CSV table of N, CA and C in Angstrom, one decimal:
chain,number,residue,atom,x,y,z
A,1,ASN,N,21.6,-7.8,2.3
A,1,ASN,CA,21.6,-6.4,2.6
A,1,ASN,C,20.7,-5.6,1.8
A,2,ALA,N,19.7,-6.3,1.2
A,2,ALA,CA,18.7,-5.5,0.4
A,2,ALA,C,17.9,-4.6,1.3
A,3,PRO,N,17.3,-3.5,0.7
A,3,PRO,CA,16.5,-2.6,1.6
A,3,PRO,C,15.4,-3.3,2.3
A,4,VAL,N,15.2,-2.9,3.5
A,4,VAL,CA,14.1,-3.4,4.3
A,4,VAL,C,12.8,-3.0,3.8
A,5,PHE,N,11.8,-3.9,3.7
A,5,PHE,CA,10.4,-3.6,3.3
A,5,PHE,C,9.5,-3.7,4.5
A,6,ILE,N,8.8,-2.6,4.8
A,6,ILE,CA,7.9,-2.6,5.9
A,6,ILE,C,6.5,-2.5,5.4
A,7,GLN,N,5.6,-3.4,5.8
A,7,GLN,CA,4.2,-3.3,5.4
A,7,GLN,C,3.4,-2.8,6.7
A,8,PHE,N,2.9,-1.6,6.7
A,8,PHE,CA,2.1,-1.1,7.8
A,8,PHE,C,0.6,-1.6,7.6
A,9,VAL,N,0.1,-2.4,8.5
A,9,VAL,CA,-1.3,-2.9,8.4
A,9,VAL,C,-2.1,-2.1,9.4
A,10,MET,N,-3.0,-1.3,8.9
A,10,MET,CA,-3.7,-0.3,9.7
A,10,MET,C,-5.2,-0.5,9.6
A,11,GLY,N,-5.9,-0.2,10.7
A,11,GLY,CA,-7.3,-0.2,10.7
A,11,GLY,C,-8.0,-1.5,11.0
A,12,ILE,N,-7.1,-2.5,11.4
A,12,ILE,CA,-7.6,-3.8,11.8
A,12,ILE,C,-8.2,-3.7,13.2
A,13,PHE,N,-9.4,-4.4,13.4
A,13,PHE,CA,-10.0,-4.3,14.7
A,13,PHE,C,-9.0,-4.8,15.8
A,14,GLY,N,-8.8,-4.0,16.8
A,14,GLY,CA,-7.9,-4.4,17.9
A,14,GLY,C,-6.4,-4.0,17.5
A,15,GLY,N,-6.2,-3.4,16.4
A,15,GLY,CA,-4.8,-3.1,16.0
A,15,GLY,C,-4.7,-1.5,15.9
A,16,ILE,N,-3.7,-1.1,15.2
A,16,ILE,CA,-3.4,0.3,15.1
A,16,ILE,C,-4.4,1.0,14.2
A,17,GLY,N,-4.7,2.2,14.6
A,17,GLY,CA,-5.7,3.0,13.8
A,17,GLY,C,-5.1,3.4,12.5
A,18,ALA,N,-6.1,3.7,11.5
A,18,ALA,CA,-5.7,4.1,10.2
A,18,ALA,C,-6.0,5.6,10.0
A,19,ASP,N,-5.0,6.4,10.4
A,19,ASP,CA,-5.1,7.8,10.2
A,19,ASP,C,-3.8,8.4,9.9
A,20,VAL,N,-3.8,9.6,9.3
A,20,VAL,CA,-2.5,10.2,8.8
A,20,VAL,C,-1.5,10.4,9.9
A,21,GLU,N,-1.9,10.9,11.1
A,21,GLU,CA,-1.0,11.1,12.1
A,21,GLU,C,-0.3,9.8,12.6
A,22,THR,N,-1.0,8.8,12.7
A,22,THR,CA,-0.4,7.5,13.1
A,22,THR,C,0.6,7.0,12.0
A,23,PHE,N,0.2,7.1,10.8
A,23,PHE,CA,1.1,6.7,9.7
A,23,PHE,C,2.4,7.5,9.7
A,24,VAL,N,2.3,8.8,9.8
A,24,VAL,CA,3.5,9.6,9.8
A,24,VAL,C,4.4,9.3,11.0
A,25,CYS,N,3.8,9.0,12.2
A,25,CYS,CA,4.5,8.6,13.3
A,25,CYS,C,5.2,7.2,13.0
A,26,LEU,N,4.5,6.3,12.5
A,26,LEU,CA,5.1,5.0,12.1
A,26,LEU,C,6.3,5.2,11.1
A,27,LYS,N,6.1,6.0,10.2
A,27,LYS,CA,7.2,6.3,9.2
A,27,LYS,C,8.4,6.9,9.9
A,28,LYS,N,8.2,7.8,10.8
A,28,LYS,CA,9.3,8.4,11.5
A,28,LYS,C,10.1,7.4,12.3
A,29,ILE,N,9.3,6.5,13.0
A,29,ILE,CA,10.0,5.5,13.8
A,29,ILE,C,10.8,4.5,12.9
A,30,ALA,N,10.1,4.1,11.8
A,30,ALA,CA,10.8,3.2,10.9
A,30,ALA,C,12.1,3.9,10.3
A,31,ASP,N,12.0,5.1,9.9
A,31,ASP,CA,13.2,5.8,9.4
A,31,ASP,C,14.3,5.9,10.5
A,32,LYS,N,13.9,6.1,11.7
A,32,LYS,CA,14.9,6.2,12.8
A,32,LYS,C,15.5,4.9,13.1
A,33,LEU,N,14.8,3.8,13.1
A,33,LEU,CA,15.3,2.5,13.4
A,33,LEU,C,16.0,1.8,12.3
A,34,VAL,N,15.5,1.9,11.1
A,34,VAL,CA,16.0,1.2,9.9
A,34,VAL,C,16.7,2.1,8.9
A,35,GLY,N,16.4,3.3,8.9
A,35,GLY,CA,17.0,4.2,8.0
A,35,GLY,C,16.0,4.7,7.0
A,36,ASP,N,16.1,5.8,6.4
A,36,ASP,CA,15.1,6.4,5.5
A,36,ASP,C,15.2,5.7,4.1
A,37,SER,N,16.1,4.8,3.9
A,37,SER,CA,16.1,4.0,2.7
A,37,SER,C,15.2,2.8,2.7
A,38,CYS,N,14.5,2.6,3.8
A,38,CYS,CA,13.6,1.4,3.9
A,38,CYS,C,12.4,1.7,3.0
A,39,ARG,N,11.8,0.7,2.5
A,39,ARG,CA,10.6,0.8,1.6
A,39,ARG,C,9.4,0.6,2.5
A,40,ARG,N,8.4,1.4,2.4
A,40,ARG,CA,7.2,1.3,3.2
A,40,ARG,C,6.0,1.1,2.3
A,41,SER,N,5.1,0.4,2.8
A,41,SER,CA,3.8,0.2,2.1
A,41,SER,C,2.7,0.2,3.2
A,42,VAL,N,1.5,0.7,2.8
A,42,VAL,CA,0.4,0.7,3.7
A,42,VAL,C,-0.7,-0.2,3.1
A,43,LEU,N,-1.3,-0.9,4.1
A,43,LEU,CA,-2.5,-1.7,3.8
A,43,LEU,C,-3.5,-1.3,4.9
A,44,ALA,N,-4.5,-0.7,4.5
A,44,ALA,CA,-5.6,-0.2,5.4
A,44,ALA,C,-6.9,-0.9,5.0
A,45,VAL,N,-7.7,-1.1,6.0
A,45,VAL,CA,-8.9,-1.8,5.8
A,45,VAL,C,-10.1,-0.9,5.8
A,46,GLY,N,-11.2,-1.4,5.2
A,46,GLY,CA,-12.5,-0.7,5.3
A,46,GLY,C,-12.4,0.7,4.6
A,47,ALA,N,-13.1,1.6,5.2
A,47,ALA,CA,-13.2,3.0,4.6
A,47,ALA,C,-11.8,3.7,4.5
A,48,ALA,N,-10.9,3.2,5.3
A,48,ALA,CA,-9.6,3.8,5.3
A,48,ALA,C,-8.7,3.4,4.2
A,49,GLN,N,-9.1,2.4,3.4
A,49,GLN,CA,-8.2,1.9,2.4
A,49,GLN,C,-7.7,3.0,1.4
A,50,ILE,N,-8.6,3.7,0.8
A,50,ILE,CA,-8.3,4.7,-0.2
A,50,ILE,C,-7.6,5.9,0.4
A,51,PRO,N,-8.1,6.5,1.5
A,51,PRO,CA,-7.4,7.7,2.1
A,51,PRO,C,-6.0,7.3,2.5
A,52,MET,N,-5.8,6.2,3.1
A,52,MET,CA,-4.4,5.8,3.5
A,52,MET,C,-3.5,5.5,2.3
A,53,ALA,N,-4.1,5.0,1.2
A,53,ALA,CA,-3.3,4.8,0.0
A,53,ALA,C,-2.8,6.1,-0.5
A,54,LYS,N,-3.7,7.1,-0.5
A,54,LYS,CA,-3.4,8.5,-1.0
A,54,LYS,C,-2.2,9.0,-0.1
A,55,THR,N,-2.4,8.9,1.2
A,55,THR,CA,-1.4,9.4,2.1
A,55,THR,C,0.0,8.8,1.9
A,56,ALA,N,0.0,7.5,1.8
A,56,ALA,CA,1.3,6.8,1.6
A,56,ALA,C,1.9,7.2,0.3
A,57,SER,N,1.1,7.4,-0.8
A,57,SER,CA,1.6,7.8,-2.1
A,57,SER,C,2.2,9.2,-2.0
A,58,ARG,N,1.6,10.1,-1.3
A,58,ARG,CA,2.1,11.4,-1.2
A,58,ARG,C,3.4,11.5,-0.5
A,59,ILE,N,3.7,10.6,0.4
A,59,ILE,CA,5.0,10.7,1.1
A,59,ILE,C,6.0,9.6,0.7
A,60,GLY,N,5.8,9.1,-0.5
A,60,GLY,CA,6.8,8.2,-1.1
A,60,GLY,C,6.7,6.8,-0.7
A,61,GLY,N,5.5,6.3,-0.2
A,61,GLY,CA,5.4,4.9,0.1
A,61,GLY,C,4.6,4.1,-1.0
A,62,HIS,N,4.6,2.9,-0.8
A,62,HIS,CA,3.9,2.0,-1.7
A,62,HIS,C,2.5,1.7,-1.0
A,63,VAL,N,1.6,1.2,-1.8
A,63,VAL,CA,0.3,0.8,-1.3
A,63,VAL,C,-0.2,-0.5,-1.8
A,64,ARG,N,-1.1,-1.1,-1.0
A,64,ARG,CA,-1.7,-2.4,-1.3
A,64,ARG,C,-3.2,-2.2,-1.2
A,65,VAL,N,-3.9,-2.5,-2.2
A,65,VAL,CA,-5.4,-2.4,-2.1
A,65,VAL,C,-6.0,-3.7,-2.7
A,66,GLY,N,-7.2,-4.0,-2.2
A,66,GLY,CA,-7.9,-5.2,-2.7
A,66,GLY,C,-9.2,-5.4,-1.9
A,67,ARG,N,-10.0,-6.3,-2.5
A,67,ARG,CA,-11.3,-6.6,-1.8
A,67,ARG,C,-11.1,-7.3,-0.5
A,68,GLU,N,-9.9,-7.9,-0.3
A,68,GLU,CA,-9.7,-8.5,1.0
A,68,GLU,C,-9.5,-7.5,2.1
A,69,ASN,N,-9.3,-6.2,1.7
A,69,ASN,CA,-9.2,-5.1,2.7
A,69,ASN,C,-10.4,-4.3,2.8
A,70,SER,N,-11.1,-4.1,1.7
A,70,SER,CA,-12.4,-3.4,1.7
A,70,SER,C,-13.3,-3.9,0.6
A,71,LEU,N,-14.5,-4.1,0.8
A,71,LEU,CA,-15.5,-4.6,-0.2
A,71,LEU,C,-16.1,-3.4,-1.0
A,72,PHE,N,-15.7,-2.2,-0.7
A,72,PHE,CA,-16.4,-1.0,-1.3
A,72,PHE,C,-15.4,-0.2,-2.1
A,73,ILE,N,-15.8,0.3,-3.2
A,73,ILE,CA,-15.1,1.2,-4.0
A,73,ILE,C,-15.3,2.7,-3.6
A,74,SER,N,-16.4,3.0,-3.0
A,74,SER,CA,-16.8,4.2,-2.4
A,74,SER,C,-17.9,4.0,-1.5
A,75,ARG,N,-18.3,5.0,-0.7
A,75,ARG,CA,-19.3,4.8,0.3
A,75,ARG,C,-20.6,4.2,-0.3
A,76,GLY,N,-21.0,3.0,0.2
A,76,GLY,CA,-22.2,2.3,-0.2
A,76,GLY,C,-22.1,1.7,-1.6
A,77,GLU,N,-21.0,1.7,-2.3
A,77,GLU,CA,-20.9,1.1,-3.6
A,77,GLU,C,-19.9,0.0,-3.6
A,78,PRO,N,-20.4,-1.3,-3.7
A,78,PRO,CA,-19.5,-2.4,-3.6
A,78,PRO,C,-18.5,-2.4,-4.8
A,79,ALA,N,-17.3,-2.8,-4.5
A,79,ALA,CA,-16.3,-3.0,-5.6
A,79,ALA,C,-16.7,-4.3,-6.3
A,80,GLN,N,-16.6,-4.2,-7.6
A,80,GLN,CA,-16.9,-5.4,-8.5
A,80,GLN,C,-15.8,-6.3,-8.6
A,81,SER,N,-14.5,-5.8,-8.4
A,81,SER,CA,-13.4,-6.7,-8.5
A,81,SER,C,-12.2,-6.0,-7.9
A,82,ASN,N,-11.1,-6.7,-7.7
A,82,ASN,CA,-9.8,-6.1,-7.2
A,82,ASN,C,-9.3,-5.1,-8.3
A,83,ALA,N,-9.5,-5.5,-9.6
A,83,ALA,CA,-9.1,-4.6,-10.7
A,83,ALA,C,-9.7,-3.3,-10.6
A,84,GLN,N,-11.0,-3.2,-10.2
A,84,GLN,CA,-11.6,-1.9,-10.0
A,84,GLN,C,-11.0,-1.1,-8.9
A,85,LEU,N,-10.6,-1.7,-7.8
A,85,LEU,CA,-9.9,-1.0,-6.7
A,85,LEU,C,-8.5,-0.5,-7.2
A,86,VAL,N,-7.8,-1.4,-7.9
A,86,VAL,CA,-6.5,-1.0,-8.4
A,86,VAL,C,-6.6,0.1,-9.3
A,87,ALA,N,-7.6,0.1,-10.2
A,87,ALA,CA,-7.8,1.2,-11.2
A,87,ALA,C,-8.1,2.5,-10.5
A,88,LYS,N,-8.8,2.5,-9.4
A,88,LYS,CA,-9.1,3.7,-8.7
A,88,LYS,C,-7.9,4.3,-8.0
A,89,ILE,N,-7.1,3.4,-7.3
A,89,ILE,CA,-5.9,4.0,-6.7
A,89,ILE,C,-4.9,4.4,-7.7
A,90,ARG,N,-4.8,3.7,-8.8
A,90,ARG,CA,-3.9,4.0,-9.9
A,90,ARG,C,-4.2,5.4,-10.4
A,91,SER,N,-5.5,5.7,-10.7
A,91,SER,CA,-5.9,7.1,-11.1
A,91,SER,C,-5.5,8.1,-10.1
A,92,ILE,N,-5.7,7.8,-8.8
A,92,ILE,CA,-5.3,8.8,-7.8
A,92,ILE,C,-3.8,9.0,-7.8
A,93,VAL,N,-3.0,7.9,-7.8
A,93,VAL,CA,-1.6,8.1,-7.7
A,93,VAL,C,-1.1,8.8,-9.0
A,94,GLU,N,-1.6,8.5,-10.1
A,94,GLU,CA,-1.2,9.3,-11.3
A,94,GLU,C,-1.6,10.7,-11.3
A,95,ALA,N,-2.8,11.0,-10.7
A,95,ALA,CA,-3.2,12.4,-10.5
A,95,ALA,C,-2.3,13.2,-9.6
A,96,LEU,N,-1.6,12.5,-8.7
A,96,LEU,CA,-0.7,13.1,-7.8
A,96,LEU,C,0.7,13.3,-8.5
A,97,GLY,N,0.8,12.8,-9.7
A,97,GLY,CA,2.0,13.0,-10.5
A,97,GLY,C,3.0,11.9,-10.3
A,98,MET,N,2.6,10.8,-9.9
A,98,MET,CA,3.5,9.6,-9.6
A,98,MET,C,3.2,8.5,-10.6
A,99,GLU,N,4.2,7.6,-10.7
A,99,GLU,CA,4.0,6.4,-11.6
A,99,GLU,C,3.5,5.2,-10.7
A,100,VAL,N,2.8,4.3,-11.3
A,100,VAL,CA,2.4,3.1,-10.7
A,100,VAL,C,3.3,2.0,-11.3
A,101,ALA,N,3.9,1.2,-10.4
A,101,ALA,CA,4.8,0.1,-10.9
A,101,ALA,C,4.0,-1.0,-11.6
A,102,VAL,N,4.6,-1.4,-12.7
A,102,VAL,CA,4.0,-2.6,-13.4
A,102,VAL,C,4.4,-3.8,-12.7
A,103,PRO,N,3.7,-5.0,-13.0
A,103,PRO,CA,4.0,-6.2,-12.2
A,103,PRO,C,5.5,-6.6,-12.2
A,104,ASP,N,6.2,-6.5,-13.3
A,104,ASP,CA,7.7,-6.9,-13.3
A,104,ASP,C,8.5,-6.0,-12.4
A,105,ALA,N,8.1,-4.7,-12.4
A,105,ALA,CA,8.8,-3.7,-11.5
A,105,ALA,C,8.5,-4.1,-10.0
A,106,VAL,N,7.3,-4.4,-9.7
A,106,VAL,CA,6.9,-4.8,-8.3
A,106,VAL,C,7.7,-6.0,-7.9
A,107,ARG,N,7.8,-7.0,-8.8
A,107,ARG,CA,8.6,-8.2,-8.4
A,107,ARG,C,10.0,-7.8,-8.1
A,108,GLU,N,10.6,-6.9,-8.9
A,108,GLU,CA,12.0,-6.4,-8.6
A,108,GLU,C,12.0,-5.7,-7.3
A,109,ILE,N,11.1,-4.8,-7.0
A,109,ILE,CA,11.1,-4.0,-5.8
A,109,ILE,C,11.0,-4.9,-4.6
A,110,LEU,N,10.2,-5.9,-4.7
A,110,LEU,CA,10.0,-6.8,-3.5
A,110,LEU,C,10.9,-8.0,-3.6
A,111,ASP,N,11.8,-8.1,-4.6
A,111,ASP,CA,12.7,-9.2,-4.7
A,111,ASP,C,12.0,-10.5,-4.8
A,112,LEU,N,10.9,-10.6,-5.6
A,112,LEU,CA,10.1,-11.8,-5.8
A,112,LEU,C,10.6,-12.6,-7.0
A,113,LYS,N,10.5,-13.9,-7.0
A,113,LYS,CA,10.9,-14.7,-8.1
A,113,LYS,C,10.0,-14.6,-9.4
A,114,GLY,N,8.7,-14.5,-9.1
A,114,GLY,CA,7.8,-14.6,-10.2
A,114,GLY,C,7.3,-16.0,-10.4
A,115,GLY,N,6.1,-16.1,-10.9
A,115,GLY,CA,5.5,-17.4,-11.0
A,115,GLY,C,6.2,-18.4,-11.9
A,116,ASN,N,6.9,-17.9,-12.9
A,116,ASN,CA,7.6,-18.8,-13.8
A,116,ASN,C,8.9,-19.3,-13.3
A,117,ARG,N,9.3,-18.9,-12.1
A,117,ARG,CA,10.6,-19.3,-11.5
A,117,ARG,C,10.3,-20.0,-10.1
A,118,VAL,N,9.1,-20.5,-10.0
A,118,VAL,CA,8.8,-21.2,-8.7
A,118,VAL,C,8.6,-22.7,-9.1
A,119,ALA,N,9.2,-23.6,-8.4
A,119,ALA,CA,9.1,-25.0,-8.6
A,119,ALA,C,7.9,-25.6,-7.7
A,120,LEU,N,6.7,-25.6,-8.3
A,120,LEU,CA,5.6,-26.1,-7.5
A,120,LEU,C,5.1,-27.4,-8.2
């Protein structure tokens, strides 16, 4: 009975568009069907990655960023690493007055075991 976690994947070719109106609509539908206690995260590709991360942060959602979603840190400037993208969205989220979860908190939020508790 843990809270439901929904990952909205937006901006994929042939998929749902990555814009504020669509995200707000998806959030309303999720809240109606699952309840407003569900956890939401946005993954947007290409140029939509940072704007959608900002939008999700503003309305209480989680975000996922990385070079698998966008190769650029800003228009025409390639991202050098995932860490660079994470640092950019972290600064944006903190500028909005919110906290960024540390890895242990993320594992708890997502109910993940962690690498030290996996028998591989």
